Amino acid sequence: MAGAKAKRLSSFVSQLGAKSPDKRAEAAAEIGSILARAGDSPQALIRALQDRSELVRVQAAASLGLIGDRTALRALWMALKDRSGLARGYVASAIGDLGTDKDAVRLRSALARERSPRAKVGYYAALHKFGDREAIPQLIELTRTKDYRVRCAAANNLGRLASRRREAEVV
């Protein structure tokens, strides 16, 4: 079975070089899923954080958070400088999945400089993962922006939080 998994993983890693950004994003998602189950190295996904496609970078960040391998933290911190607010939001959320209290302090500092409401959704989601209860009111505030995508992302994050009993009343 290990040989079949390795062959499948190798196939998806090679797809990270495809011309189509959709194929590369799909490959990043599949690699994340395989590695999360197997506990393998996330190096291909770390490289995908620098892909030219925003969608691939977003999926790579989400997959790295899912895998739970803290060796990706350094690359995620570097990716927090991405030109895309959407990608920065996913990167921040992945840092929330993998980081420590020290990372929470760094995220708060980075959030103070962040201008993109799309990115802020990910920052607040990450800070909530670190136990910051002020993240919920901030996400609620983002549901009032003019940008439909920001409102949806904030609402989706709030929906996930509302599934937890203690947050449900606030949300």
PDB file of C-alpha atoms in Angstrom:
ATOM      1  CA  MET A   1       0.000   0.000   0.000  1.00  0.00           C
ATOM      2  CA  ALA A   2       2.890   2.355   0.726  1.00  0.00           C
ATOM      3  CA  GLY A   3       4.045   2.022  -2.888  1.00  0.00           C
ATOM      4  CA  ALA A   4       0.605   2.972  -4.205  1.00  0.00           C
ATOM      5  CA  LYS A   5       0.496   6.014  -1.906  1.00  0.00           C
ATOM      6  CA  ALA A   6       3.956   7.097  -3.013  1.00  0.00           C
ATOM      7  CA  LYS A   7       3.000   6.727  -6.677  1.00  0.00           C
ATOM      8  CA  ARG A   8      -0.211   8.726  -6.161  1.00  0.00           C
ATOM      9  CA  LEU A   9       1.666  11.413  -4.218  1.00  0.00           C
ATOM     10  CA  SER A  10       4.344  11.580  -6.918  1.00  0.00           C
ATOM     11  CA  SER A  11       1.641  12.046  -9.542  1.00  0.00           C
ATOM     12  CA  PHE A  12       0.177  15.026  -7.678  1.00  0.00           C
ATOM     13  CA  VAL A  13       3.618  16.534  -7.022  1.00  0.00           C
ATOM     14  CA  SER A  14       4.286  16.424 -10.776  1.00  0.00           C
ATOM     15  CA  GLN A  15       0.912  18.151 -11.353  1.00  0.00           C
ATOM     16  CA  LEU A  16       2.203  21.123  -9.345  1.00  0.00           C
ATOM     17  CA  GLY A  17       4.142  21.928 -12.523  1.00  0.00           C
ATOM     18  CA  ALA A  18       1.050  21.887 -14.772  1.00  0.00           C
ATOM     19  CA  LYS A  19       0.195  24.930 -16.879  1.00  0.00           C
ATOM     20  CA  SER A  20      -3.349  25.101 -15.520  1.00  0.00           C
ATOM     21  CA  PRO A  21      -3.646  26.887 -12.152  1.00  0.00           C
ATOM     22  CA  ASP A  22      -6.771  24.796 -11.473  1.00  0.00           C
ATOM     23  CA  LYS A  23      -4.752  21.579 -11.900  1.00  0.00           C
ATOM     24  CA  ARG A  24      -1.988  22.938  -9.645  1.00  0.00           C
ATOM     25  CA  ALA A  25      -4.510  23.962  -6.964  1.00  0.00           C
ATOM     26  CA  GLU A  26      -6.209  20.572  -7.137  1.00  0.00           C
ATOM     27  CA  ALA A  27      -2.808  18.913  -6.782  1.00  0.00           C
ATOM     28  CA  ALA A  28      -1.991  21.048  -3.722  1.00  0.00           C
ATOM     29  CA  ALA A  29      -5.278  20.031  -2.122  1.00  0.00           C
ATOM     30  CA  GLU A  30      -4.709  16.337  -2.838  1.00  0.00           C
ATOM     31  CA  ILE A  31      -1.122  16.454  -1.574  1.00  0.00           C
ATOM     32  CA  GLY A  32      -2.341  18.072   1.632  1.00  0.00           C
ATOM     33  CA  SER A  33      -4.949  15.397   2.098  1.00  0.00           C
ATOM     34  CA  ILE A  34      -2.496  12.546   1.490  1.00  0.00           C
ATOM     35  CA  LEU A  35       0.198  14.031   3.723  1.00  0.00           C
ATOM     36  CA  ALA A  36      -2.267  14.811   6.517  1.00  0.00           C
ATOM     37  CA  ARG A  37      -3.242  11.155   6.671  1.00  0.00           C
ATOM     38  CA  ALA A  38       0.311   9.862   6.387  1.00  0.00           C
ATOM     39  CA  GLY A  39       2.294  12.413   8.384  1.00  0.00           C
ATOM     40  CA  ASP A  40       4.797  12.888   5.531  1.00  0.00           C
ATOM     41  CA  SER A  41       6.955  15.908   4.703  1.00  0.00           C
ATOM     42  CA  PRO A  42       5.192  18.976   3.274  1.00  0.00           C
ATOM     43  CA  GLN A  43       8.086  20.202   1.093  1.00  0.00           C
ATOM     44  CA  ALA A  44       6.120  20.196  -2.179  1.00  0.00           C
ATOM     45  CA  LEU A  45       3.412  22.320  -0.562  1.00  0.00           C
ATOM     46  CA  ILE A  46       5.967  24.697   0.915  1.00  0.00           C
ATOM     47  CA  ARG A  47       7.286  25.267  -2.596  1.00  0.00           C
ATOM     48  CA  ALA A  48       3.700  25.771  -3.833  1.00  0.00           C
ATOM     49  CA  LEU A  49       3.388  28.771  -1.489  1.00  0.00           C
ATOM     50  CA  GLN A  50       5.379  30.637  -4.163  1.00  0.00           C
ATOM     51  CA  ASP A  51       3.310  29.519  -7.153  1.00  0.00           C
ATOM     52  CA  ARG A  52       2.316  32.248  -9.614  1.00  0.00           C
ATOM     53  CA  SER A  53      -1.381  31.386  -9.129  1.00  0.00           C
ATOM     54  CA  GLU A  54      -3.171  32.879  -6.124  1.00  0.00           C
ATOM     55  CA  LEU A  55      -5.458  29.837  -5.992  1.00  0.00           C
ATOM     56  CA  VAL A  56      -2.513  27.447  -5.717  1.00  0.00           C
ATOM     57  CA  ARG A  57      -0.891  29.525  -2.958  1.00  0.00           C
ATOM     58  CA  VAL A  58      -4.209  29.618  -1.072  1.00  0.00           C
ATOM     59  CA  GLN A  59      -4.663  25.853  -1.334  1.00  0.00           C
ATOM     60  CA  ALA A  60      -1.056  25.176  -0.348  1.00  0.00           C
ATOM     61  CA  ALA A  61      -1.471  27.289   2.799  1.00  0.00           C
ATOM     62  CA  ALA A  62      -4.752  25.578   3.699  1.00  0.00           C
ATOM     63  CA  SER A  63      -3.183  22.153   3.159  1.00  0.00           C
ATOM     64  CA  LEU A  64      -0.156  23.019   5.281  1.00  0.00           C
ATOM     65  CA  GLY A  65      -2.456  24.003   8.138  1.00  0.00           C
ATOM     66  CA  LEU A  66      -4.322  20.723   7.740  1.00  0.00           C
ATOM     67  CA  ILE A  67      -1.149  18.631   7.803  1.00  0.00           C
ATOM     68  CA  GLY A  68      -0.029  20.039  11.132  1.00  0.00           C
ATOM     69  CA  ASP A  69       3.717  19.867  10.435  1.00  0.00           C
ATOM     70  CA  ARG A  70       5.317  22.748  12.319  1.00  0.00           C
ATOM     71  CA  THR A  71       8.356  22.707  10.006  1.00  0.00           C
ATOM     72  CA  ALA A  72       6.173  24.691   7.581  1.00  0.00           C
ATOM     73  CA  LEU A  73       5.921  27.668   9.955  1.00  0.00           C
ATOM     74  CA  ARG A  74       9.009  29.446   8.675  1.00  0.00           C
ATOM     75  CA  ALA A  75       7.778  29.269   5.079  1.00  0.00           C
ATOM     76  CA  LEU A  76       4.307  30.386   6.157  1.00  0.00           C
ATOM     77  CA  TRP A  77       5.736  33.442   7.883  1.00  0.00           C
ATOM     78  CA  MET A  78       7.561  34.320   4.688  1.00  0.00           C
ATOM     79  CA  ALA A  79       4.344  33.773   2.702  1.00  0.00           C
ATOM     80  CA  LEU A  80       2.516  36.196   4.982  1.00  0.00           C
ATOM     81  CA  LYS A  81       4.075  38.871   2.754  1.00  0.00           C
ATOM     82  CA  ASP A  82       2.170  37.565  -0.296  1.00  0.00           C
ATOM     83  CA  ARG A  83       0.820  40.234  -2.646  1.00  0.00           C
ATOM     84  CA  SER A  84      -2.670  38.677  -2.422  1.00  0.00           C
ATOM     85  CA  GLY A  85      -4.825  39.536   0.577  1.00  0.00           C
ATOM     86  CA  LEU A  86      -6.718  36.293   0.109  1.00  0.00           C
ATOM     87  CA  ALA A  87      -3.495  34.271   0.223  1.00  0.00           C
ATOM     88  CA  ARG A  88      -2.285  36.199   3.293  1.00  0.00           C
ATOM     89  CA  GLY A  89      -5.544  35.334   5.044  1.00  0.00           C
ATOM     90  CA  TYR A  90      -5.126  31.622   4.364  1.00  0.00           C
ATOM     91  CA  VAL A  91      -1.489  31.793   5.423  1.00  0.00           C
ATOM     92  CA  ALA A  92      -2.456  33.507   8.692  1.00  0.00           C
ATOM     93  CA  SER A  93      -5.081  30.845   9.343  1.00  0.00           C
ATOM     94  CA  ALA A  94      -2.497  28.097   8.729  1.00  0.00           C
ATOM     95  CA  ILE A  95      -0.152  29.798  11.185  1.00  0.00           C
ATOM     96  CA  GLY A  96      -3.037  29.638  13.653  1.00  0.00           C
ATOM     97  CA  ASP A  97      -3.227  25.887  13.080  1.00  0.00           C
ATOM     98  CA  LEU A  98       0.493  25.317  13.620  1.00  0.00           C
ATOM     99  CA  GLY A  99       1.806  28.112  15.811  1.00  0.00           C
ATOM    100  CA  THR A 100       2.430  28.794  19.460  1.00  0.00           C
ATOM    101  CA  ASP A 101       1.640  31.755  21.703  1.00  0.00           C
ATOM    102  CA  LYS A 102       4.767  33.434  20.337  1.00  0.00           C
ATOM    103  CA  ASP A 103       3.275  33.190  16.849  1.00  0.00           C
ATOM    104  CA  ALA A 104       0.034  34.719  18.138  1.00  0.00           C
ATOM    105  CA  VAL A 105       1.979  37.791  19.280  1.00  0.00           C
ATOM    106  CA  ARG A 106       3.622  38.060  15.859  1.00  0.00           C
ATOM    107  CA  LEU A 107       0.244  37.676  14.127  1.00  0.00           C
ATOM    108  CA  ARG A 108      -1.265  40.484  16.207  1.00  0.00           C
ATOM    109  CA  SER A 109       1.634  42.693  15.203  1.00  0.00           C
ATOM    110  CA  ALA A 110       1.214  41.801  11.517  1.00  0.00           C
ATOM    111  CA  LEU A 111      -2.542  42.354  11.764  1.00  0.00           C
ATOM    112  CA  ALA A 112      -1.931  45.904  12.976  1.00  0.00           C
ATOM    113  CA  ARG A 113      -0.254  46.598   9.604  1.00  0.00           C
ATOM    114  CA  GLU A 114      -2.735  44.640   7.483  1.00  0.00           C
ATOM    115  CA  ARG A 115      -5.036  46.691   5.244  1.00  0.00           C
ATOM    116  CA  SER A 116      -6.878  43.984   3.306  1.00  0.00           C
ATOM    117  CA  PRO A 117     -10.241  42.952   4.783  1.00  0.00           C
ATOM    118  CA  ARG A 118      -9.849  39.614   2.932  1.00  0.00           C
ATOM    119  CA  ALA A 119      -6.620  38.962   4.796  1.00  0.00           C
ATOM    120  CA  LYS A 120      -8.065  40.091   8.120  1.00  0.00           C
ATOM    121  CA  VAL A 121     -10.626  37.290   8.023  1.00  0.00           C
ATOM    122  CA  GLY A 122      -7.768  34.761   8.157  1.00  0.00           C
ATOM    123  CA  TYR A 123      -5.929  36.693  10.842  1.00  0.00           C
ATOM    124  CA  TYR A 124      -8.987  36.762  13.093  1.00  0.00           C
ATOM    125  CA  ALA A 125      -9.642  33.064  12.476  1.00  0.00           C
ATOM    126  CA  ALA A 126      -6.035  32.342  13.453  1.00  0.00           C
ATOM    127  CA  LEU A 127      -6.174  34.511  16.564  1.00  0.00           C
ATOM    128  CA  HIS A 128      -9.344  32.762  17.629  1.00  0.00           C
ATOM    129  CA  LYS A 129      -7.492  29.445  17.346  1.00  0.00           C
ATOM    130  CA  PHE A 130      -5.008  30.920  19.814  1.00  0.00           C
ATOM    131  CA  GLY A 131      -7.875  31.660  22.218  1.00  0.00           C
ATOM    132  CA  ASP A 132      -8.405  35.356  21.421  1.00  0.00           C
ATOM    133  CA  ARG A 133     -12.094  35.949  22.200  1.00  0.00           C
ATOM    134  CA  GLU A 134     -11.958  39.421  20.609  1.00  0.00           C
ATOM    135  CA  ALA A 135     -11.618  37.760  17.213  1.00  0.00           C
ATOM    136  CA  ILE A 136     -15.334  36.962  17.105  1.00  0.00           C
ATOM    137  CA  PRO A 137     -16.550  40.582  17.322  1.00  0.00           C
ATOM    138  CA  GLN A 138     -13.953  41.517  14.699  1.00  0.00           C
ATOM    139  CA  LEU A 139     -15.253  38.827  12.347  1.00  0.00           C
ATOM    140  CA  ILE A 140     -18.798  40.035  12.983  1.00  0.00           C
ATOM    141  CA  GLU A 141     -17.672  43.534  12.017  1.00  0.00           C
ATOM    142  CA  LEU A 142     -16.275  42.182   8.738  1.00  0.00           C
ATOM    143  CA  THR A 143     -19.733  40.890   7.820  1.00  0.00           C
ATOM    144  CA  ARG A 144     -20.664  44.556   7.382  1.00  0.00           C
ATOM    145  CA  THR A 145     -18.135  45.379   4.652  1.00  0.00           C
ATOM    146  CA  LYS A 146     -19.141  46.229   1.104  1.00  0.00           C
ATOM    147  CA  ASP A 147     -17.154  43.328  -0.363  1.00  0.00           C
ATOM    148  CA  TYR A 148     -19.408  40.311  -0.786  1.00  0.00           C
ATOM    149  CA  ARG A 149     -16.495  37.848  -0.651  1.00  0.00           C
ATOM    150  CA  VAL A 150     -15.256  39.286   2.634  1.00  0.00           C
ATOM    151  CA  ARG A 151     -18.747  39.085   4.116  1.00  0.00           C
ATOM    152  CA  CYS A 152     -19.057  35.455   3.006  1.00  0.00           C
ATOM    153  CA  ALA A 153     -15.631  34.490   4.354  1.00  0.00           C
ATOM    154  CA  ALA A 154     -16.351  36.156   7.693  1.00  0.00           C
ATOM    155  CA  ALA A 155     -19.788  34.509   7.902  1.00  0.00           C
ATOM    156  CA  ASN A 156     -18.340  31.098   7.034  1.00  0.00           C
ATOM    157  CA  ASN A 157     -15.729  31.434   9.771  1.00  0.00           C
ATOM    158  CA  LEU A 158     -18.379  32.567  12.238  1.00  0.00           C
ATOM    159  CA  GLY A 159     -20.495  29.580  11.245  1.00  0.00           C
ATOM    160  CA  ARG A 160     -17.654  27.240  12.135  1.00  0.00           C
ATOM    161  CA  LEU A 161     -17.213  29.005  15.465  1.00  0.00           C
ATOM    162  CA  ALA A 162     -20.945  28.898  16.191  1.00  0.00           C
ATOM    163  CA  SER A 163     -20.776  25.126  16.089  1.00  0.00           C
ATOM    164  CA  ARG A 164     -18.839  25.361  19.342  1.00  0.00           C
ATOM    165  CA  ARG A 165     -21.199  25.785  22.275  1.00  0.00           C
ATOM    166  CA  ARG A 166     -19.409  28.589  24.103  1.00  0.00           C
ATOM    167  CA  GLU A 167     -19.063  30.737  20.972  1.00  0.00           C
ATOM    168  CA  ALA A 168     -22.572  30.121  19.659  1.00  0.00           C
ATOM    169  CA  GLU A 169     -24.203  32.685  21.930  1.00  0.00           C
ATOM    170  CA  VAL A 170     -21.774  35.438  20.965  1.00  0.00           C
ATOM    171  CA  VAL A 171     -22.029  34.687  17.251  1.00  0.00           C
TER     172      VAL A 171
END
